[in-house]
PDB file of C-alpha atoms (C1' of nucleotides) in Angstrom:
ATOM      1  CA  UNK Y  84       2.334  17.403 -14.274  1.00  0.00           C
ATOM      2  CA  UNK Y  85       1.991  13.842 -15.032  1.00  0.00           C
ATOM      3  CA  UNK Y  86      -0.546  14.078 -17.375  1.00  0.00           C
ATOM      4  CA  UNK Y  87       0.005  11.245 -19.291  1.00  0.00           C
ATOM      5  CA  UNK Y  88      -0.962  12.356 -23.166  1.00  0.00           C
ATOM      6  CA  UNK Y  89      -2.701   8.195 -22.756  1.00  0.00           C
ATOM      7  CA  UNK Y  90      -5.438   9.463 -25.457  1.00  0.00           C
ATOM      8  CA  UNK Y  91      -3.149   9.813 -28.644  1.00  0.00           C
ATOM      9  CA  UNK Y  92      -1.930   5.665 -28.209  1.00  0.00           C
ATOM     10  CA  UNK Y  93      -4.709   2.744 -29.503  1.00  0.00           C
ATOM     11  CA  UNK Y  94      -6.841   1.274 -27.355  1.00  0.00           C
ATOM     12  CA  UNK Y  95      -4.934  -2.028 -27.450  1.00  0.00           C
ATOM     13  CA  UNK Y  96      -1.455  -0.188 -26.581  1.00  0.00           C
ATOM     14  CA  UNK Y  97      -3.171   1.357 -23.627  1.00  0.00           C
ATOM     15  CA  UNK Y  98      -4.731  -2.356 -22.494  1.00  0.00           C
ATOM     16  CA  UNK Y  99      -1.908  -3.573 -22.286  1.00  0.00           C
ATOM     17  CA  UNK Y 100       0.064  -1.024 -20.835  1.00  0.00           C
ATOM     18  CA  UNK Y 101      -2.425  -1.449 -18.242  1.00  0.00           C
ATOM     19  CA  UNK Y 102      -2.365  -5.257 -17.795  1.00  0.00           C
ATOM     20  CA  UNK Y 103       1.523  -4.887 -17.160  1.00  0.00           C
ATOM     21  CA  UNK Y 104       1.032  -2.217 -14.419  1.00  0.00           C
ATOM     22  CA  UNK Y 105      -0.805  -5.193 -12.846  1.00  0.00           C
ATOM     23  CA  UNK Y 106       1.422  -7.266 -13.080  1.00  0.00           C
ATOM     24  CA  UNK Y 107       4.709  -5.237 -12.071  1.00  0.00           C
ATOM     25  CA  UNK Y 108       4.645  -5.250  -8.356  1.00  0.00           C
ATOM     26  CA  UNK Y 109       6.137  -8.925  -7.051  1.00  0.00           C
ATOM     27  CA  UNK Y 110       3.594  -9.007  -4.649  1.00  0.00           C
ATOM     28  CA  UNK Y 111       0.431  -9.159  -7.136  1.00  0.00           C
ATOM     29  CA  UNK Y 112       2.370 -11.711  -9.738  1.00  0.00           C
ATOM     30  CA  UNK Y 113       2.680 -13.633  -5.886  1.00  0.00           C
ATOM     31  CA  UNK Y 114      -0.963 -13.303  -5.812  1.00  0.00           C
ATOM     32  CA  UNK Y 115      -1.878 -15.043  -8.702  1.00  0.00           C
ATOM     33  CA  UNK Y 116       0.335 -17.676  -8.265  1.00  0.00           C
ATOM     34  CA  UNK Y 117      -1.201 -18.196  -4.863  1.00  0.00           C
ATOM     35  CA  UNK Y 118      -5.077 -18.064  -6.059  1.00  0.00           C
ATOM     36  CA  UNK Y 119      -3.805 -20.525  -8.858  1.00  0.00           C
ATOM     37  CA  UNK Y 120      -2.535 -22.924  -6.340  1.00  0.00           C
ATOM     38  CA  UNK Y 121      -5.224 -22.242  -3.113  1.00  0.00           C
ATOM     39  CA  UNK Y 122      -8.019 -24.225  -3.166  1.00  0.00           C
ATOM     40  CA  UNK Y 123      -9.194 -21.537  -0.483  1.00  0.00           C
ATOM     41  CA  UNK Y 124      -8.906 -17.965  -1.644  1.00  0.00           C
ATOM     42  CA  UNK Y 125     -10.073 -15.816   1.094  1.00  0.00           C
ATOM     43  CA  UNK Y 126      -8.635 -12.346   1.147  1.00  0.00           C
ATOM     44  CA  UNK Y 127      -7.053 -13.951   5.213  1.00  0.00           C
ATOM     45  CA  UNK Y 128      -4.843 -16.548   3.859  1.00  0.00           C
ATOM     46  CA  UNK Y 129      -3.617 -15.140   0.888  1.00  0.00           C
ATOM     47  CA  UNK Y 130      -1.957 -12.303   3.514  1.00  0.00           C
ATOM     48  CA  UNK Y 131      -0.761 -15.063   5.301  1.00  0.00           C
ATOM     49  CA  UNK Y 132       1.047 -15.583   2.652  1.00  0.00           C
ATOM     50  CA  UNK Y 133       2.971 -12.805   2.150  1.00  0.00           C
ATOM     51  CA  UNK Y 134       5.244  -9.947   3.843  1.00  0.00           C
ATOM     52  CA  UNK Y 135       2.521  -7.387   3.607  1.00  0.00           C
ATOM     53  CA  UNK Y 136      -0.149  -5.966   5.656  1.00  0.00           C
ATOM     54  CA  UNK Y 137      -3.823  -6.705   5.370  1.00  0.00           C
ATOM     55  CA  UNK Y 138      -4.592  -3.309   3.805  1.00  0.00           C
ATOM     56  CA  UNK Y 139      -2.202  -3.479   1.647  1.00  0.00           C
ATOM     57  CA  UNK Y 140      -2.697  -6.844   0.138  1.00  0.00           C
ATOM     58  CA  UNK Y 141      -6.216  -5.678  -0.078  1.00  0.00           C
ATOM     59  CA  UNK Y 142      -5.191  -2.669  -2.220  1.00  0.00           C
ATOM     60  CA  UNK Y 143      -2.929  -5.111  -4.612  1.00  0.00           C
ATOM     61  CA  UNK Y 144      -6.340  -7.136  -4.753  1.00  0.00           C
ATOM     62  CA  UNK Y 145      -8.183  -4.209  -5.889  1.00  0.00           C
ATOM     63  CA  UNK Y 146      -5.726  -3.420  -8.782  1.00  0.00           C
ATOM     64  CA  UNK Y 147      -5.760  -6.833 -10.308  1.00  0.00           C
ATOM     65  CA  UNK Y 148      -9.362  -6.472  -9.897  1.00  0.00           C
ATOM     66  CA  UNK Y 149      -9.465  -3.064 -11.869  1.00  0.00           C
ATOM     67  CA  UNK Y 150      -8.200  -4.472 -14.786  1.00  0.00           C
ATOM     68  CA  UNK Y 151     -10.048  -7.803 -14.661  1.00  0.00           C
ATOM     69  CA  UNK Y 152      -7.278 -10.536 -13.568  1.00  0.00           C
ATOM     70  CA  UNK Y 153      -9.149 -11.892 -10.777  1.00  0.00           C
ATOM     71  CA  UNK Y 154     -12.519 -11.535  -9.383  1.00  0.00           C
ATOM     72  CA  UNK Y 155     -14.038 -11.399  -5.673  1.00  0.00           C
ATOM     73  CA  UNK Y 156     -17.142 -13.548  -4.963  1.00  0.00           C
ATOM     74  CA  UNK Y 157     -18.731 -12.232  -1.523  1.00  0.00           C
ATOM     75  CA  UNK Y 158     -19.371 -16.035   0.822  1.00  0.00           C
ATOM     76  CA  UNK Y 159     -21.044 -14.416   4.489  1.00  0.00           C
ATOM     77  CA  UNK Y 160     -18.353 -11.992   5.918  1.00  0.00           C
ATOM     78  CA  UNK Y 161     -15.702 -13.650   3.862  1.00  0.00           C
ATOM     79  CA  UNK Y 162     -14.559 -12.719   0.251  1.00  0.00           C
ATOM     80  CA  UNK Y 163     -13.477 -15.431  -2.265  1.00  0.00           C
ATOM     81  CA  UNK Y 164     -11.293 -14.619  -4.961  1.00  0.00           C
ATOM     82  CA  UNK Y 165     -10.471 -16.396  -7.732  1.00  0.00           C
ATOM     83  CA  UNK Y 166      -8.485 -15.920 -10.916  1.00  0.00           C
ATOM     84  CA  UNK Y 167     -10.219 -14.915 -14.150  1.00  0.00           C
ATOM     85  CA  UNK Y 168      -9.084 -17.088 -16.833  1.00  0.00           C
ATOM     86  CA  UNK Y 169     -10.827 -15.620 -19.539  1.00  0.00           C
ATOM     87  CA  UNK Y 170      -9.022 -11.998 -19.034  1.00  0.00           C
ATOM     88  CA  UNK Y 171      -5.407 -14.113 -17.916  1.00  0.00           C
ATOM     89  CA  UNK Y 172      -6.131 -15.896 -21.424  1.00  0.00           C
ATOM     90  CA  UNK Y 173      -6.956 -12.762 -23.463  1.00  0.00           C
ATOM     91  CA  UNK Y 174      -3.526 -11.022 -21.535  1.00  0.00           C
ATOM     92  CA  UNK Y 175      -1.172 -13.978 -22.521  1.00  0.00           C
ATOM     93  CA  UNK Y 176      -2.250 -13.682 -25.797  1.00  0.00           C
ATOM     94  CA  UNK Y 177      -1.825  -9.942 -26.057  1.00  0.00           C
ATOM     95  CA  UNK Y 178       1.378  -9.871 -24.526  1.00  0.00           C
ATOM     96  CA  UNK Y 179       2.478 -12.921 -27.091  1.00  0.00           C
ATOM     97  CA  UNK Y 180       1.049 -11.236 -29.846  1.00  0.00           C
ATOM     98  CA  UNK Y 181       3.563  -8.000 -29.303  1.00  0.00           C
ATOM     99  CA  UNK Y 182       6.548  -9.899 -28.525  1.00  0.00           C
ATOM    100  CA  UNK Y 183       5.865 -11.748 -32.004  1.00  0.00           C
ATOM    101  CA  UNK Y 184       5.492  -8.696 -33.460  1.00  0.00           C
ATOM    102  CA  UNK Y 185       8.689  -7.019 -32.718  1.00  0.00           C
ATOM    103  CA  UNK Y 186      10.024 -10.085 -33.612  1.00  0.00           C
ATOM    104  CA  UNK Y 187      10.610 -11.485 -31.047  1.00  0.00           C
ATOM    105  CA  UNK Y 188      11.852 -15.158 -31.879  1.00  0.00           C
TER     106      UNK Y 188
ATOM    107  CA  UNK A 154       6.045   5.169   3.329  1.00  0.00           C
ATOM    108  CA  UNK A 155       6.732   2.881  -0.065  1.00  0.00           C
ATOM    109  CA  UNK A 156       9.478   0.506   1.802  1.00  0.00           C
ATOM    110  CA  UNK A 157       8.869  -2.030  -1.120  1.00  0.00           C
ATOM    111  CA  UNK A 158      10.206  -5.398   1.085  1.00  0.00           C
ATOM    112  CA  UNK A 159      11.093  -6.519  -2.173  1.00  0.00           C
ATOM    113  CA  UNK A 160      13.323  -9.310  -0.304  1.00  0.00           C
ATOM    114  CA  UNK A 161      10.464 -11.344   0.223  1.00  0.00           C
ATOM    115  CA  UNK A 162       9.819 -12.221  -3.268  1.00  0.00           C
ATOM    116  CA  UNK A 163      11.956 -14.552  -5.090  1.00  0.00           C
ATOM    117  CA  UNK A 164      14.156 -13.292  -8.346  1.00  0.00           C
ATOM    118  CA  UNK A 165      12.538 -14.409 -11.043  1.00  0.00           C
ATOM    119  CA  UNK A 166       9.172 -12.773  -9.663  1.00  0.00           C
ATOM    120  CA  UNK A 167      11.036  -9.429  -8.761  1.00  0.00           C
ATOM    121  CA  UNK A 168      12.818  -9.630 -12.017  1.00  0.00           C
ATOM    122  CA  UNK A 169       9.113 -10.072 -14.613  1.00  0.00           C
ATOM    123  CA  UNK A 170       7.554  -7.278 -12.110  1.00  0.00           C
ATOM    124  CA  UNK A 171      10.302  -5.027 -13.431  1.00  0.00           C
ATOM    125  CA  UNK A 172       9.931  -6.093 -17.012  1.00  0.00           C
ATOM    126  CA  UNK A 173       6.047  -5.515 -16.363  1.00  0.00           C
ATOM    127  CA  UNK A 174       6.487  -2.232 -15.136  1.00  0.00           C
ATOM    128  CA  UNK A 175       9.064  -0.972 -18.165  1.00  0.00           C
ATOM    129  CA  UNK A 176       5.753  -2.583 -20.264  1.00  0.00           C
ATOM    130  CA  UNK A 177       3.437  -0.498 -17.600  1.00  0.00           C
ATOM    131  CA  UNK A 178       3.278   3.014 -19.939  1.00  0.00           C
ATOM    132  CA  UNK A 179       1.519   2.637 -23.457  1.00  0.00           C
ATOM    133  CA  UNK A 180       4.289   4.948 -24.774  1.00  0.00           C
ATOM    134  CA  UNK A 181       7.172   2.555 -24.195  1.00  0.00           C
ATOM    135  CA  UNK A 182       5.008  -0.390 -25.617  1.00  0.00           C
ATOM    136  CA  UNK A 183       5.048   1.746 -29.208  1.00  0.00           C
ATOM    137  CA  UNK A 184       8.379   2.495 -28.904  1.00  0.00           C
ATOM    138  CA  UNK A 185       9.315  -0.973 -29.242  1.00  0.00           C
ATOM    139  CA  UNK A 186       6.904  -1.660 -32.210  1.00  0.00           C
ATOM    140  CA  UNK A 187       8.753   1.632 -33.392  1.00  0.00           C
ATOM    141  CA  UNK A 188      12.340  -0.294 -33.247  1.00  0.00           C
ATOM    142  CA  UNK A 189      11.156  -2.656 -34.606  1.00  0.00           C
ATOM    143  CA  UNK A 190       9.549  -1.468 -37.659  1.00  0.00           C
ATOM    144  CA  UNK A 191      11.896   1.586 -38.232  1.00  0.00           C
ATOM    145  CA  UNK A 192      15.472   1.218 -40.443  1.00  0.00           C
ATOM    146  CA  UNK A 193      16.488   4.245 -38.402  1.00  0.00           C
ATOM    147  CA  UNK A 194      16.733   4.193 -34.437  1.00  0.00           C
ATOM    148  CA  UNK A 195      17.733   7.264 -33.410  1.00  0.00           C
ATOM    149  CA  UNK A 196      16.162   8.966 -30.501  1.00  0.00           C
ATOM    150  CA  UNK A 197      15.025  11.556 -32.442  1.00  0.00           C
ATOM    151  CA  UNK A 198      12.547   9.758 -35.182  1.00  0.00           C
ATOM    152  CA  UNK A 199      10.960   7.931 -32.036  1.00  0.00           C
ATOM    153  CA  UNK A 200      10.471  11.470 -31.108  1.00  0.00           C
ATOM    154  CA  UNK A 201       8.776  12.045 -34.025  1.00  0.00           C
ATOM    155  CA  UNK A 202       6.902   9.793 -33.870  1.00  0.00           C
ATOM    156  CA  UNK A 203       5.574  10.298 -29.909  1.00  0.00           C
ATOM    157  CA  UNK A 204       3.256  12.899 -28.568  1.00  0.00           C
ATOM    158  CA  UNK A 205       5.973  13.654 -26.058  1.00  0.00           C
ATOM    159  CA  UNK A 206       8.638  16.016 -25.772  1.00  0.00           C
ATOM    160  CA  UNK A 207      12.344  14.926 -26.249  1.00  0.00           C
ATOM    161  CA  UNK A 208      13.049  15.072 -22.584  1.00  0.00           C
ATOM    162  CA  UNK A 209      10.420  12.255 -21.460  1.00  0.00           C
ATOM    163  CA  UNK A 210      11.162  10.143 -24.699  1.00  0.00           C
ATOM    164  CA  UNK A 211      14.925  10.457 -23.265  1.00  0.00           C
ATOM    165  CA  UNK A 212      13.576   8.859 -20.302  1.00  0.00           C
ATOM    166  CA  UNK A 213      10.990   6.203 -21.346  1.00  0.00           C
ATOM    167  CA  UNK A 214      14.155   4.958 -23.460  1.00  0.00           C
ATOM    168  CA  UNK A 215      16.043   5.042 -20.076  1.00  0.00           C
ATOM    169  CA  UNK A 216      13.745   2.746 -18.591  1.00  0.00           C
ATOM    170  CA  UNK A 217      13.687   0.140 -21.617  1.00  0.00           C
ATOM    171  CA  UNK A 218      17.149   0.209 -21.189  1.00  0.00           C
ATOM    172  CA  UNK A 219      17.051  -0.115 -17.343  1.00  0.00           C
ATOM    173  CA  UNK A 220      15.716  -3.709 -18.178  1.00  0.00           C
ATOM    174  CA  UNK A 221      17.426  -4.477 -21.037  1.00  0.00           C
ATOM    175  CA  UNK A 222      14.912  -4.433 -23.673  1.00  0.00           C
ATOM    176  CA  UNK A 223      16.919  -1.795 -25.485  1.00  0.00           C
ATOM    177  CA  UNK A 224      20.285  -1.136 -26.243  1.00  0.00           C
ATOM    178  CA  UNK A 225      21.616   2.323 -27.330  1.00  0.00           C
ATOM    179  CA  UNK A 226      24.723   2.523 -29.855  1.00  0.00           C
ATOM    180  CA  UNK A 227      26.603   5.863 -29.829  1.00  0.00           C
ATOM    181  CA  UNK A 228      26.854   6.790 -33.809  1.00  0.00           C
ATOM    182  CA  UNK A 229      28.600  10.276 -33.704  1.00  0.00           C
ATOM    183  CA  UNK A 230      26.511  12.804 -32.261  1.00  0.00           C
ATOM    184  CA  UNK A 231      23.494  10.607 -32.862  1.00  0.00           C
ATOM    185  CA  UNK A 232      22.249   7.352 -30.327  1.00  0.00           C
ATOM    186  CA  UNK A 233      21.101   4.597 -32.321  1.00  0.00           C
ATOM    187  CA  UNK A 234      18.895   2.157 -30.210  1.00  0.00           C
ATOM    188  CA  UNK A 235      17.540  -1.044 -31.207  1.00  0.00           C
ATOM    189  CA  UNK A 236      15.552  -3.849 -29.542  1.00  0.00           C
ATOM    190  CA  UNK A 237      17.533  -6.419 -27.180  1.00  0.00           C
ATOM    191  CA  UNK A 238      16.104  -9.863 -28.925  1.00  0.00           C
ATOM    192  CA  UNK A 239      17.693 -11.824 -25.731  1.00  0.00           C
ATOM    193  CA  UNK A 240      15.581  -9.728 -22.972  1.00  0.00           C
ATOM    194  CA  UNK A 241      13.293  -9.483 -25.167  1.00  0.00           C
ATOM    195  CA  UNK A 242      12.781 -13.592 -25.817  1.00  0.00           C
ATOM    196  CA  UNK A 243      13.827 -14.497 -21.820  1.00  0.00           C
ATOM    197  CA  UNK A 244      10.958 -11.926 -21.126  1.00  0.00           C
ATOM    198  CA  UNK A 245       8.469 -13.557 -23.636  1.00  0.00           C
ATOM    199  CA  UNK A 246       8.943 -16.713 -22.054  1.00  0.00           C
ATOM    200  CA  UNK A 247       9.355 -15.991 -18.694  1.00  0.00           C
ATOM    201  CA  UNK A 248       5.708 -14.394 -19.033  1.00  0.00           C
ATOM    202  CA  UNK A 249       4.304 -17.509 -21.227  1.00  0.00           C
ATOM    203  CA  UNK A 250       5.551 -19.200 -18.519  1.00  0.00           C
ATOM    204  CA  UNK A 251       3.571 -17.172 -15.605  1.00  0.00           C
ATOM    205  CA  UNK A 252       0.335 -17.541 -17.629  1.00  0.00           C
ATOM    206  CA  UNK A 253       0.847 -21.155 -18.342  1.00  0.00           C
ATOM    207  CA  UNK A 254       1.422 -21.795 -14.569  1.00  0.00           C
ATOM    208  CA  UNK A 255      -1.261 -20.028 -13.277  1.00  0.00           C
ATOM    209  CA  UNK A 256      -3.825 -22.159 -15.199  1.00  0.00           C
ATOM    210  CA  UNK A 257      -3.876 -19.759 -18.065  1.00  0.00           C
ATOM    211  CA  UNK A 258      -4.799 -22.036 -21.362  1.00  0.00           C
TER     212      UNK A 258
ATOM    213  C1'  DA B  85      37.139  28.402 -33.358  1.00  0.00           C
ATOM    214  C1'  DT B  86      32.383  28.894 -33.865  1.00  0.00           C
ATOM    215  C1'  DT B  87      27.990  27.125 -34.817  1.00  0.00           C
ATOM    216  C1'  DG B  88      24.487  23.639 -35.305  1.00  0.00           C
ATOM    217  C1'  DT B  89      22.701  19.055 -34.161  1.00  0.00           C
ATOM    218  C1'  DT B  90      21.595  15.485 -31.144  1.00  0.00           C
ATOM    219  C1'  DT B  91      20.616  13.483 -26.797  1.00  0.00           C
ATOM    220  C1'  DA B  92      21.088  13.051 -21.734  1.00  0.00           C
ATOM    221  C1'  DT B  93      20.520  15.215 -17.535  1.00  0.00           C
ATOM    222  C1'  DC B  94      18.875  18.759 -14.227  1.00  0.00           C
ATOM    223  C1'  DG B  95      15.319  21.141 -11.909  1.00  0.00           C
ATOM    224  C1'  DT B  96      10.717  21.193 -10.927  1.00  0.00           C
ATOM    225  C1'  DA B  97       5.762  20.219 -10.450  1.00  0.00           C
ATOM    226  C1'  DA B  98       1.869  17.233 -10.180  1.00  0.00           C
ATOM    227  C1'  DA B  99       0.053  12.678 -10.086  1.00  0.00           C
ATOM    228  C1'  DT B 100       0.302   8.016  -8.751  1.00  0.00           C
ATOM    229  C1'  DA B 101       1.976   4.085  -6.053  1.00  0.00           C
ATOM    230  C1'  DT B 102       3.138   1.822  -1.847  1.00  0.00           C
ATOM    231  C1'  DA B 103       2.814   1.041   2.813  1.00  0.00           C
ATOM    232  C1'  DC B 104       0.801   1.107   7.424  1.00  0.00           C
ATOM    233  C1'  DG B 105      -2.549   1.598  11.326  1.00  0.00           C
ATOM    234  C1'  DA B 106      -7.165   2.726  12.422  1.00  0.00           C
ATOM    235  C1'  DT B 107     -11.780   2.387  11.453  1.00  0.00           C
ATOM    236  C1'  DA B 108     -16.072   1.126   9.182  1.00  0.00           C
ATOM    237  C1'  DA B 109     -19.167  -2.240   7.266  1.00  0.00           C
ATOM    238  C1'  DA B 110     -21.012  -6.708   6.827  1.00  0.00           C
ATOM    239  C1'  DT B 111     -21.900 -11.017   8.521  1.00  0.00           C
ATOM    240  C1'  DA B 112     -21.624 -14.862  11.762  1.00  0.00           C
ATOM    241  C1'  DT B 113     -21.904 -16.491  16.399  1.00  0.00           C
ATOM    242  C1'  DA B 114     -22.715 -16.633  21.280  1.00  0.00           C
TER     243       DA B 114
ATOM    244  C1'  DT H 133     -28.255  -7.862  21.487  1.00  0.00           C
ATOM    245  C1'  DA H 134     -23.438  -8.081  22.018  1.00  0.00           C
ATOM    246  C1'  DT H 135     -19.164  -9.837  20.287  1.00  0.00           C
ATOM    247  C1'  DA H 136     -15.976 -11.764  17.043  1.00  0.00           C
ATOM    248  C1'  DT H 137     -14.418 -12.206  12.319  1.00  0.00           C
ATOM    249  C1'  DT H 138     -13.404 -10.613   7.866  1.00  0.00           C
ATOM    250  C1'  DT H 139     -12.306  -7.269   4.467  1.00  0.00           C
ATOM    251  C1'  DA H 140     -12.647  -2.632   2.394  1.00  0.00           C
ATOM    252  C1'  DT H 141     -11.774   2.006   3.006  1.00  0.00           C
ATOM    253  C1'  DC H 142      -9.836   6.191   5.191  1.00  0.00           C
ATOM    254  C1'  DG H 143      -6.099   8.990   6.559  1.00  0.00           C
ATOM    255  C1'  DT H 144      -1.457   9.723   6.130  1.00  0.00           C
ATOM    256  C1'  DA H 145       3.446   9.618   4.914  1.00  0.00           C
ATOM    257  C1'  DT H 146       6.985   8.739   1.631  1.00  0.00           C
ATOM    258  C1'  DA H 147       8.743   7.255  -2.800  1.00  0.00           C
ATOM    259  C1'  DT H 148       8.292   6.935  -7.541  1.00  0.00           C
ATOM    260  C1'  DT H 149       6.495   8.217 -12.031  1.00  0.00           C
ATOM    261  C1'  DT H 150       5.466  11.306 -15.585  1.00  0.00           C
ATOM    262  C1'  DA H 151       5.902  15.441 -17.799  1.00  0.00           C
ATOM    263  C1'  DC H 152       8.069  19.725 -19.387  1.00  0.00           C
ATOM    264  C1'  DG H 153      11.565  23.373 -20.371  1.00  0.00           C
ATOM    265  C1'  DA H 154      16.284  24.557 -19.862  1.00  0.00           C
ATOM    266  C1'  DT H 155      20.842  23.312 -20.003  1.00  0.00           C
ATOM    267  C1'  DA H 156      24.960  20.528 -20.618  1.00  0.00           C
ATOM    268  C1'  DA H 157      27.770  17.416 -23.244  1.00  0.00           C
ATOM    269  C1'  DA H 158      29.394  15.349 -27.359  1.00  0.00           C
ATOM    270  C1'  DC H 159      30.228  15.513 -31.894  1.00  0.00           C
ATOM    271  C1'  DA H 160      29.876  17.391 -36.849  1.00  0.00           C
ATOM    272  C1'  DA H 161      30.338  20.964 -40.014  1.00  0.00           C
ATOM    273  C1'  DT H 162      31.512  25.408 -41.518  1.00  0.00           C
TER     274       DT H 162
END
DNA sequence: ATTGTTTATCGTAAATATACGATAAATATA
DNA sequence: TATATTTATCGTATATTTACGATAAACAAT
């Protein structure tokens, strides 16, 4: 069973661990790079922009969602997502903060 | 079926998903603070030290070491593993380097 | 040589992830 | 109202992940 014992790590260790799952499929680090440099950021052209179908990309959408990376503004039939800086901000500084830790030059 | 189409993505992004995903399980996260702040590295004071049984430590290290955020020595009977600084500091800034380009402050 | 210690690997089970097509839901448009 | 557009969700199949106990392999010690 892959029950995965999360409860006896700290909150933080578990945060993080969850901000990397996010971010360890190429297609959802593509994603953010793509919102970052869209000025559009309809659900359409970001799976225009990659090798994926439109389910799919809308299931990598709804992960980086989960754990707060980007967010999804409904405009008439159309969804507009965008990247959420102040969870991106709070992740790089997380993920900076345990490399510097295990000293990590 | 889970046909990744990884061949779409470039290198570098292929190459942080996978560090991501060895960072994508809150036990592997505190075995690298545990390398780091142990004098000992063998497998079984990380053991110790996890609410996991020797087997799944086994392969959490495995998966560090996939990457090449660990290295395991052979000491007699013993494996002595310790943190890969070089992985470890390309990693750091390859991520630092995501964040910053995606707008990340 | 036998025994104990240490760790990886095997076998297995359950959960999760990844992918797709089909469909539903919501809105815009004719 | 009917139709087109857009995106989420459903259903499904396969692969991977996570976990454990049992065992094998490698070495140390008696």
């Amino acid at each position: 069973m892959a029950s995965t014992k999360k409860d006896e790590f700290t909150t933080e260790e578990i945060w993080l661990s969850e901000i990397a799952k996010a971010l360890s499929h190429p297609a959802r680090i593509k994603i953010l790079k793509i919102l970052n440099e869209m000025d559009s950021c309809m659900v359409g052209s970001i799976v225009d922009k990659l090798p994926l179908a439109q389910s799919t990309v809308s299931q990598h959408l709804k992960e980086l969602k989960r754990v707060g990376l980007i967010e999804g503004e409904i405009d008439g039939p159309k969804i507009c997502y965008c990247l959420n800086n102040k969870t991106l901000s709070k992740a790089k500084t997380a993920l900076d903060k345990l490399f510097t830790k295990i000293g990590c030059c």
